[in-house]
Coordinates of C-alpha atoms and ligand atoms in Angstrom, one line a residue:
X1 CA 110.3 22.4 4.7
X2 CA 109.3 24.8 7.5
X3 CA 109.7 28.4 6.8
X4 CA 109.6 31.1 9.4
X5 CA 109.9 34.4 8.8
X6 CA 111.9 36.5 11.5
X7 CA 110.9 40.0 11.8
X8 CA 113.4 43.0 10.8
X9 CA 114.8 44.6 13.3
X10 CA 113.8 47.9 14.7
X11 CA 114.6 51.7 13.1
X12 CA 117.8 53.5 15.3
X13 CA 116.4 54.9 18.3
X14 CA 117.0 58.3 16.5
X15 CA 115.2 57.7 13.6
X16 CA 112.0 57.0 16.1
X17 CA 112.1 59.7 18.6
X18 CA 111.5 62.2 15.4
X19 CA 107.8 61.6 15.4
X20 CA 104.8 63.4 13.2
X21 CA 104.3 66.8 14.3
X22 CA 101.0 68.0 15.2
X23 CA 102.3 71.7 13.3
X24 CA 103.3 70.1 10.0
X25 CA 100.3 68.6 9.3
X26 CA 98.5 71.6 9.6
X27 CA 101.0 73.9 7.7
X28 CA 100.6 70.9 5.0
X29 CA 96.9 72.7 4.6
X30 CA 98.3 76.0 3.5
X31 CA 99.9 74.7 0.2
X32 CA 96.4 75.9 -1.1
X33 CA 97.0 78.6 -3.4
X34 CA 94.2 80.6 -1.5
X35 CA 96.0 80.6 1.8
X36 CA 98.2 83.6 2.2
X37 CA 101.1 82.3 4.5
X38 CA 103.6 84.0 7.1
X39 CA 104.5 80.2 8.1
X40 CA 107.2 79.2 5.3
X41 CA 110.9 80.2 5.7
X42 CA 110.8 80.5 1.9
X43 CA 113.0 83.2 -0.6
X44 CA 110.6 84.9 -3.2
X45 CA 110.5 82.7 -6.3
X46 CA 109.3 85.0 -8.6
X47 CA 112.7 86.8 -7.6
X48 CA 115.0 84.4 -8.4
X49 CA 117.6 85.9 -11.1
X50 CA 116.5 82.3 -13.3
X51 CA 117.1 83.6 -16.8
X52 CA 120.8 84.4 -16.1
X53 CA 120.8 81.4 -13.7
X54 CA 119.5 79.3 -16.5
X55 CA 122.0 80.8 -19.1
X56 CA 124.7 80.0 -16.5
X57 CA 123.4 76.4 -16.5
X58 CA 123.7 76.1 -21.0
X59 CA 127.2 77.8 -20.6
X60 CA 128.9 75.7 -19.0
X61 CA 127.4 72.2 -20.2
X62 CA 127.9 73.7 -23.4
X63 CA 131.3 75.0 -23.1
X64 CA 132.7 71.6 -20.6
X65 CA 130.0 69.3 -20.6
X66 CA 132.4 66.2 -19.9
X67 CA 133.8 68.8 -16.7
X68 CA 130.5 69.3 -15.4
X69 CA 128.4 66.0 -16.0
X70 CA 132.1 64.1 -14.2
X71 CA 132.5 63.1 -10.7
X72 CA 134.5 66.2 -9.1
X73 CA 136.4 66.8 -5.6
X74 CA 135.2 66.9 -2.4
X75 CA 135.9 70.2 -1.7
X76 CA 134.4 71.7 -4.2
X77 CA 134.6 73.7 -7.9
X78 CA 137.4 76.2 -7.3
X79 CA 136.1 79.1 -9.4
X80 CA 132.9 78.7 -6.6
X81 CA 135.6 78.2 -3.6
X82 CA 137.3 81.4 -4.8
X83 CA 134.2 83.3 -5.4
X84 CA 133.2 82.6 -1.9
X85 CA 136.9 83.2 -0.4
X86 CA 137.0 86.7 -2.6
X87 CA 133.4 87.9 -1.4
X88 CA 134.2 87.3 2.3
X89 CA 137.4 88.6 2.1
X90 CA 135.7 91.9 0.7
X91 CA 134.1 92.0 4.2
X92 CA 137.1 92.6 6.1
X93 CA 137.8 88.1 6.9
X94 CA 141.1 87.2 5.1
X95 CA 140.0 83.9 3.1
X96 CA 141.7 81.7 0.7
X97 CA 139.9 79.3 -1.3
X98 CA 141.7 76.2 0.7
X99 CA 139.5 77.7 3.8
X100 CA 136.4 76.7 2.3
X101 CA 134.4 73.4 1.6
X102 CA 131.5 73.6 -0.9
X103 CA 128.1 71.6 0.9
X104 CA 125.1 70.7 -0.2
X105 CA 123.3 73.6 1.9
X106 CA 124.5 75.1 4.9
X107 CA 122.2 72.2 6.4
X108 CA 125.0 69.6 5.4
X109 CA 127.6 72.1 6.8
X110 CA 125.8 71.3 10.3
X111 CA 125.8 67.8 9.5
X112 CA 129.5 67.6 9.0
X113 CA 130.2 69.7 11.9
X114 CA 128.4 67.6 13.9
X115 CA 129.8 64.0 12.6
X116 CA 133.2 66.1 12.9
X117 CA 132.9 67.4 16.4
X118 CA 129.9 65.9 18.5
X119 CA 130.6 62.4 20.4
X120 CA 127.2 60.9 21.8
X121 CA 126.7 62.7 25.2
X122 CA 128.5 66.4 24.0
X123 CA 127.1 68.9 25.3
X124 CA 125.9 71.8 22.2
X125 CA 124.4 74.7 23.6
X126 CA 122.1 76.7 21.4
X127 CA 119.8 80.0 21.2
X128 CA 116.2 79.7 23.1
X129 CA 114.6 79.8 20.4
X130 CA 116.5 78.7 17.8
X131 CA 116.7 77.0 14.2
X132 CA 114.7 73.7 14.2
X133 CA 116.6 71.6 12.1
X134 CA 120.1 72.3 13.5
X135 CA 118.2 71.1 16.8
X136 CA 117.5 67.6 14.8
X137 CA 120.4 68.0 13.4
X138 CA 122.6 67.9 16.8
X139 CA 119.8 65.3 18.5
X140 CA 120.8 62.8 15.6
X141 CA 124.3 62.9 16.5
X142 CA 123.6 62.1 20.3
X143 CA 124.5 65.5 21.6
X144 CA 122.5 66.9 24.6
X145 CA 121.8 70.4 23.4
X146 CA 121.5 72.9 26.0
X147 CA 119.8 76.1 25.5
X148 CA 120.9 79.6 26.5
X149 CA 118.5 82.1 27.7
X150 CA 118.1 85.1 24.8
X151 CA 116.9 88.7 24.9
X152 CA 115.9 90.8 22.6
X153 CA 119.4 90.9 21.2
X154 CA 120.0 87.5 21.3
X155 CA 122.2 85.1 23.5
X156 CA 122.8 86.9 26.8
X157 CA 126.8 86.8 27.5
X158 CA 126.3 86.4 31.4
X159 CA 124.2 83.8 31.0
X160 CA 126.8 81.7 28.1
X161 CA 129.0 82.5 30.8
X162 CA 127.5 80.7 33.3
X163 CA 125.8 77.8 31.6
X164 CA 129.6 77.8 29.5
X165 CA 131.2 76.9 33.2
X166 CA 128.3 74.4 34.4
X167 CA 127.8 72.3 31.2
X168 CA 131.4 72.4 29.4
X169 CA 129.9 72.3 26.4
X170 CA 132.0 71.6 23.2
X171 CA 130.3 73.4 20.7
X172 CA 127.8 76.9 21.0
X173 CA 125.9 77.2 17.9
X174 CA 124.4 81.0 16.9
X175 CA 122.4 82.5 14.3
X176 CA 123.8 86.1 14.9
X177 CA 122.3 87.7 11.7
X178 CA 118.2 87.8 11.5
X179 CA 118.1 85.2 13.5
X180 CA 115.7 82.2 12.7
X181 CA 112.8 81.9 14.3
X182 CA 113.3 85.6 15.9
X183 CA 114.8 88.0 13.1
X184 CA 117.1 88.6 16.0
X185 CA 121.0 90.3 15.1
X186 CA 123.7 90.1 18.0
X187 CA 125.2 93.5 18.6
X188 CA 129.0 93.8 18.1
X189 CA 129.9 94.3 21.6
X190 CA 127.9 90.3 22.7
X191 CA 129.9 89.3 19.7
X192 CA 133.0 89.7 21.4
X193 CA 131.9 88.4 24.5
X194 CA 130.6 85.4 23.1
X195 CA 133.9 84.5 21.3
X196 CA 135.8 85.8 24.7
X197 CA 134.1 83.1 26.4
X198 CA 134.4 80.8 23.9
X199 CA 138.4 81.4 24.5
X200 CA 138.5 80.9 28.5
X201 CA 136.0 78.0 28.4
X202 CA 137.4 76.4 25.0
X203 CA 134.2 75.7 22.7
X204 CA 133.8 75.8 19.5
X205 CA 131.3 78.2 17.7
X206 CA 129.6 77.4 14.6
X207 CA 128.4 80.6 13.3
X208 CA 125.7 80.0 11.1
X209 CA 124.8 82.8 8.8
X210 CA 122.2 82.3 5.8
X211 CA 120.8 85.4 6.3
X212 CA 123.5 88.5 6.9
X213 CA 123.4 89.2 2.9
X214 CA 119.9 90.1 2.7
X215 CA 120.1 93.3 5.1
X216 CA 117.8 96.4 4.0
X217 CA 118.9 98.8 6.3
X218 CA 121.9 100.0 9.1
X219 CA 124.7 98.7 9.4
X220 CA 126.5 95.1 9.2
X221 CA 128.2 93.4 11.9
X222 CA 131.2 92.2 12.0
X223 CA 131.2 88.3 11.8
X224 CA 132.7 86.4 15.2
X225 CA 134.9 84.6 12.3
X226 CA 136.6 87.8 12.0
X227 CA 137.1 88.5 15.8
X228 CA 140.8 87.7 16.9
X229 CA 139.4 85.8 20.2
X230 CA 137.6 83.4 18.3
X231 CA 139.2 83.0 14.9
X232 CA 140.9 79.8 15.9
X233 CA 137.5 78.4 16.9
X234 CA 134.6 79.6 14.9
X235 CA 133.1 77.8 12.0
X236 CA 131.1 80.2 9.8
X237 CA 128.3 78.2 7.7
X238 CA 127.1 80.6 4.2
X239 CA 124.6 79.4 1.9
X240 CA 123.6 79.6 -1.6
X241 CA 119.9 79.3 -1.0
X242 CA 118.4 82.8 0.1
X243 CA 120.7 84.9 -2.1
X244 CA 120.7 82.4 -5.6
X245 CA 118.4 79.4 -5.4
X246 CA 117.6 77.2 -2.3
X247 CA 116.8 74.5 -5.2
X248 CA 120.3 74.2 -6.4
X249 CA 121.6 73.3 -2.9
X250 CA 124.5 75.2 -2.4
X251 CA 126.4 76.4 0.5
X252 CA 130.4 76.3 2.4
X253 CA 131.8 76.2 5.5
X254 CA 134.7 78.3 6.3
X255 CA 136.9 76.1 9.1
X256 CA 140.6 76.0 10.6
X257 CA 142.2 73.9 8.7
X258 CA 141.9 70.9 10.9
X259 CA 138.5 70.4 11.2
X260 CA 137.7 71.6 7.8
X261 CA 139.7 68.5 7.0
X262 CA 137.9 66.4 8.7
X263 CA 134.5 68.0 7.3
X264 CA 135.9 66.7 3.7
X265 CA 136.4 62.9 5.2
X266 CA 132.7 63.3 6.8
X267 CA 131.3 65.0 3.3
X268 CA 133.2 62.0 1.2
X269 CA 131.9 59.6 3.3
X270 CA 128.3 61.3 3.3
X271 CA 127.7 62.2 -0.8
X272 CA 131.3 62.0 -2.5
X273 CA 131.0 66.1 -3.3
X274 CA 128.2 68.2 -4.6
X275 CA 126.4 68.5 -7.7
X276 CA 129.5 69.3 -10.1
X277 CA 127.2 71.0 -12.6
X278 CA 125.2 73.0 -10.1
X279 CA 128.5 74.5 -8.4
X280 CA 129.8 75.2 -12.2
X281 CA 126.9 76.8 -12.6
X282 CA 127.2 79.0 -9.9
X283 CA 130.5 80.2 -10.2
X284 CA 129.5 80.9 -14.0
X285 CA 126.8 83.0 -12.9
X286 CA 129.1 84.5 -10.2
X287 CA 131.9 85.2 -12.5
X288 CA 129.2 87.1 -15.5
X289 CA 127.0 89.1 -12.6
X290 CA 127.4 90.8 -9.9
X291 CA 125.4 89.1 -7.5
X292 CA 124.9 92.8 -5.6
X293 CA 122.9 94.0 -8.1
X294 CA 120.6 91.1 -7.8
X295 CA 120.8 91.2 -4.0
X296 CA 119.7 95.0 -4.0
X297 CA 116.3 93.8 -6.3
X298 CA 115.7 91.0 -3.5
X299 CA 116.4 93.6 -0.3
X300 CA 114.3 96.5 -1.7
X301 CA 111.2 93.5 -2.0
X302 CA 111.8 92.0 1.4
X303 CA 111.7 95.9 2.9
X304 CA 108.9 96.9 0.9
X305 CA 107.0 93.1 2.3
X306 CA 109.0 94.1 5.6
X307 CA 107.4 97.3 6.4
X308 CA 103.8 95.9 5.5
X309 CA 103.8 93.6 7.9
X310 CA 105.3 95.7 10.6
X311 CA 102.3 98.7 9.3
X312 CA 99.8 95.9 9.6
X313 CA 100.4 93.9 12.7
X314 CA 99.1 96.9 15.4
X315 CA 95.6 96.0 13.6
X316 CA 95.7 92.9 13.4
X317 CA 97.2 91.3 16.9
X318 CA 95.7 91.4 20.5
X319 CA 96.6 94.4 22.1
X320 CA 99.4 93.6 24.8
X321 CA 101.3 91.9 21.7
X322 CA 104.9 92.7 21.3
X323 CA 107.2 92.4 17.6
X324 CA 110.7 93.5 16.8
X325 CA 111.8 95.2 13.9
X326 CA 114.3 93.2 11.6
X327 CA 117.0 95.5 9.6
X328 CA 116.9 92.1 7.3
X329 CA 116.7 88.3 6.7
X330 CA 112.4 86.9 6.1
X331 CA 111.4 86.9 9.7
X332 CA 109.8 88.9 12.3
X333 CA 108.8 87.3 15.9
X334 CA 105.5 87.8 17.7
X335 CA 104.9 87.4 21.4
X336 CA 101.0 87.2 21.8
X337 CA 99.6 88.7 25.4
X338 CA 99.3 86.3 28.4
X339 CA 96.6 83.4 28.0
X340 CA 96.9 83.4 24.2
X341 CA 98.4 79.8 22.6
X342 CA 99.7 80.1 18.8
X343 CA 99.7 76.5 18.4
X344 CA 96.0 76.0 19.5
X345 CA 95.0 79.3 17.2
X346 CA 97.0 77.9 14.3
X347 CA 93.4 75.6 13.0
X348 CA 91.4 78.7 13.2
X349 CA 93.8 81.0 11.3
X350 CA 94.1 78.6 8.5
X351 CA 90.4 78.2 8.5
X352 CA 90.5 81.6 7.6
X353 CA 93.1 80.9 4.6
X354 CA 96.2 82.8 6.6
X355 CA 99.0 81.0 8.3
X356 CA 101.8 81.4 10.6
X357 CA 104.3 78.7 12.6
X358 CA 103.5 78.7 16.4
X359 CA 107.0 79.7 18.3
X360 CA 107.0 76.1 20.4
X361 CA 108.9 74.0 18.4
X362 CA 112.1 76.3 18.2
X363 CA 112.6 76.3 21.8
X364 CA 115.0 73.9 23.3
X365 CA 113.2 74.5 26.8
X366 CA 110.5 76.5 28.5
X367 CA 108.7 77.2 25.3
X368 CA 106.5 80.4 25.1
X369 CA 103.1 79.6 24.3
X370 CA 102.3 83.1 22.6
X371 CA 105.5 82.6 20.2
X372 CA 105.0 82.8 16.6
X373 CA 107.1 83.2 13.4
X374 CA 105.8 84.9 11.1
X375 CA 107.9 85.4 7.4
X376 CA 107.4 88.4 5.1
X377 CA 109.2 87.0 2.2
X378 CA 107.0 85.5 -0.4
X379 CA 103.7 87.7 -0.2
X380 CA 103.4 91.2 -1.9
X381 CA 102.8 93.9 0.3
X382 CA 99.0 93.8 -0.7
X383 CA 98.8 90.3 -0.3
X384 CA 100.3 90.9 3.1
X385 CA 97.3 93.5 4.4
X386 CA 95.0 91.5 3.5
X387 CA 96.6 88.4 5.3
X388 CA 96.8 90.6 8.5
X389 CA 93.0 91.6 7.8
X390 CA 92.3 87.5 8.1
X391 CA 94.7 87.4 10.8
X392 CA 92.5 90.1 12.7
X393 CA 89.5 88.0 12.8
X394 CA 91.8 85.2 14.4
X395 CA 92.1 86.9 17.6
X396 CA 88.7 89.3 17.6
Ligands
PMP1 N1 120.5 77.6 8.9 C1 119.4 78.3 9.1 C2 119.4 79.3 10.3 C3 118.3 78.3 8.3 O1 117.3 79.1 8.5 C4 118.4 77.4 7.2 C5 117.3 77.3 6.2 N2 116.1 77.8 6.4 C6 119.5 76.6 7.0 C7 120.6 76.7 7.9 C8 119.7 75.6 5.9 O2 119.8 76.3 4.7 P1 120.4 75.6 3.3 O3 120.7 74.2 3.7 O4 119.3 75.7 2.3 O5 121.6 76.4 3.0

C-alpha cells in the first residue's frame, strides 16, 4: 500500500499578510523589570480597586453560584447593561439597557461592527494616526481603510468632507477622546461637522471611546452619539478595561437598534456571550461602589504621572521637538525634529533600559518618521524623571 501524504493547504491570505513586526520584538525586550517604559498602552496595576473587585467576585458566586458559573445571553447581564445605560444617560445620551450589548472588550465591539457592516472591498476611513488594532481589525474583514489627514485637534472636517465624497466610504471610525496614539480630543464644534457629514454622505460612525472617563482636567465633550445629526448613525464602543480591569475583558456597544441586532447574531456566532461571572461581577461591584470615587484615585495618578512627563520632556528631547498636552486618557505624542527616525532610535533607547513605541505603525499612510507614543500611565512620577534622564542620552 502506497501512502502519500498531501500537504495542508495554505493559512487565509489574511492571516499571512499580518507578518512579525520589527517593533514588537524589540518592545518584547522591555518586559525587564529594569526598563522603565513609555511604550505600553497599559492602566496602572497597582491601581486597580482589586480588593473590592475581588469581594465582588466571592459575592456573587457565593450568593448565585449556579447564575454565574451557567451559560447566559448574548446580550449581556442586565444589572451591567443597566449600569452602563444609567451612567451614560447621566451624561446627557438617553439610554435604555435594550441599547446596549455587553463584549468582550471594546476590541470585539470593532469586530462585530465590522462582521456587521464591512463587505470585502468597503471603504472605512480612519484618523492618520490612528489605533493599531482597529486597523487589523478592519484589514481582516477585507475593507480598504482610508485615512484622513488630522491636525492637532484631530480629523480635519474639510478634508472628511472631501475624502467622504471621493471614496463613499461606509463606515468613519474616530477616537474623539485622548486619542490613541496622539492623546488627541475633537473639539465640539468638528464634532458636529463630522456627524453633519456623516448625514449628507450617509456613513456610519463608530465612535470609539476607551478613554473619555479618565479626564483630569477642563471640560468634557459632548459625545457625537448624543448629536441629533448623527444619532441614527453612530456606534459608540465603552470599555471596562482602563476604568476597572482590562483583565476581566469587559466592554458594550451602544447601536440603533438594527445593527445592534445584528452585532448579537455576529457575537453568538463569535463566543455565545461573555464571561457570565465576570459581567456579575461587575455589576456587583458597580451596584456597592461608586466607581467615581475610584476613577478620581486613577485621574489624580495619571495627572500627577501626566505633568512629569510634560516637566521632563524639554530636557530630555532634541530641541525643534514638538508634544501636546492631554487633559486625560495614558498618552502624549512626540514629533522629533527633521532627520530624526524613532523606529531606528528605539534599539538605542532600550539599550539604555527606557522605551517608547515609534509613531509608524499607527499611520494608515505617509507615516512620520519622528512619531512616537509615549504613555505616562504605569510609571511614578520619579520613575518617570529618571526615564526622561535615560531618554536624554538617546538623542545627546
Ligand atoms: N480602542 C482603543 C482606541 C484602544 O486604545 C483599545 C485598547 N488599548 C481598545 C479599543 C481595546 O480595548 P479593550 O478591548 O480592552 O476594551
Amino acid at each position: 500500500m502506497t501512502s502519500t501524504r498531501a500537504a495542508v493547504p495554505a493559512l487565509a491570505q489574511r492571516a499571512v499578510s499580518v507578518g512579525a513586526s520589527p517593533v514588537r520584538e524589540i518592545l518584547a525586550l522591555t518586559a525587564r523589570p529594569e526598563v522603565i517604559s513609555f511604550a505600553g498602552g497599559l492602566p496602572a496595576p497597582e491601581l486597580f480597586d482589586a480588593a473590592a473587585i475581588a469581594e465582588a467576585y466571592a459575592r456573587v458566586l457565593a450568593e448565585q453560584p449556579h447564575k454565574v458559573l451557567q451559560y447566559s445571553t448574548t446580550e449581556g447581564d442586565p444589572a451591567l447593561r443597566a449600569a452602563v445605560a444609567a451612567r451614560l444617560s447621566g451624561r446627557d445620551l438617553a439610554t435604555g439597557m435594550d441599547d446596549i450589548l455587553v463584549t468582550g472588550g471594546s476590541q470585539q465591539g470593532l469586530a462585530l461592527i465590522a462582521t456587521a457592516l464591512i463587505e470585502p472591498g468597503d471603504v472605512v476611513l480612519v484618523e492618520n494616526p490612528t489605533y493599531l488594532a482597529a486597523l487589523q481589525c478592519f484589514g481582516f474583514a477585507g475593507a480598504r481603510v482610508v485615512p484622513v489627514p488630522t491636525d492637532a485637534y484631530g480629523v480635519i472636517p474639510e478634508a472628511l468632507e472631501e475624502v467622504a465624497r471621493r471614496e463613499r466610504p461606509k463606515l468613519l471610525y474616530l477616537v474623539p477622546n485622548f486619542q490613541n496614539p496622539t492623546g488627541r480630543t475633537l473639539p465640539l464644534e468638528r464634532r458636529r461637522a463630522v456627524a453633519e457629514v456623516a448625514e449628507r454622505h450617509g456613513l456610519w460612525i463608530a465612535e470609539d471611546d476607551p478613554y473619555g472617563d479618565l479626564r483630569f482636567e477642563g471640560e468634557s465633550v459632548p459625545w457625537i452619539s448624543a448629536l441629533p445629526e448623527a444619532a441614527d448613525r453612530t456606534i459608540l464602543l465603552g470599555s471596562f478595561s482602563k476604568i476597572m480591569s482590562p483583565g476581566m475583558r469587559l466592554g458594550w456597544l451602544r447601536a440603533p437598534a438594527a445593527l445592534l441586532r445584528a452585532c448579537v447574531i455576529a457575537k453568538q456566532a463569535a463566543d455565545l456571550h461573555t464571561s457570565t461571572v465576570d459581567q456579575a461581577a461587575a455589576a456587583r461591584y458597580l451596584a456597592d461602589h461608586d466607581l467615581d470615587v475610584h476613577l478620581d484615585r486613577v485621574r489624580t495618578a495619571y495627572r500627577a504621572r501626566r505633568d512629569a512627563l510634560l516637566a521632563g520632556l524639554p530636557a530630555a528631547l532634541p530641541s525643534g521637538s514638538t508634544w501636546n498636552r492631554p487633559e486625560g486618557g495614558m498618552f502624549v505624542w512626540v514629533r522629533l525634529p527633521a532627520g530624526y527616525d524613532a523606529t531606528a532610535l528605539l534599539p538605542t533607547a532600550v539599550g539604555h533600559n527606557v522605551a517608547y513605541v515609534p509613531g509608524l505603525p499607527f499611520f494608515a499612510e505617509a507615516p512620520e518618521a519622528g512619531a512616537l507614543r509615549m504613555s505616562f500611565t504605569t510609571h511614578t512620577p520619579e520613575e518617570i524623571e529618571e526615564g526622561l534622564r535615560r531618554l536624554a542620552k538617546v538623542f545627546a
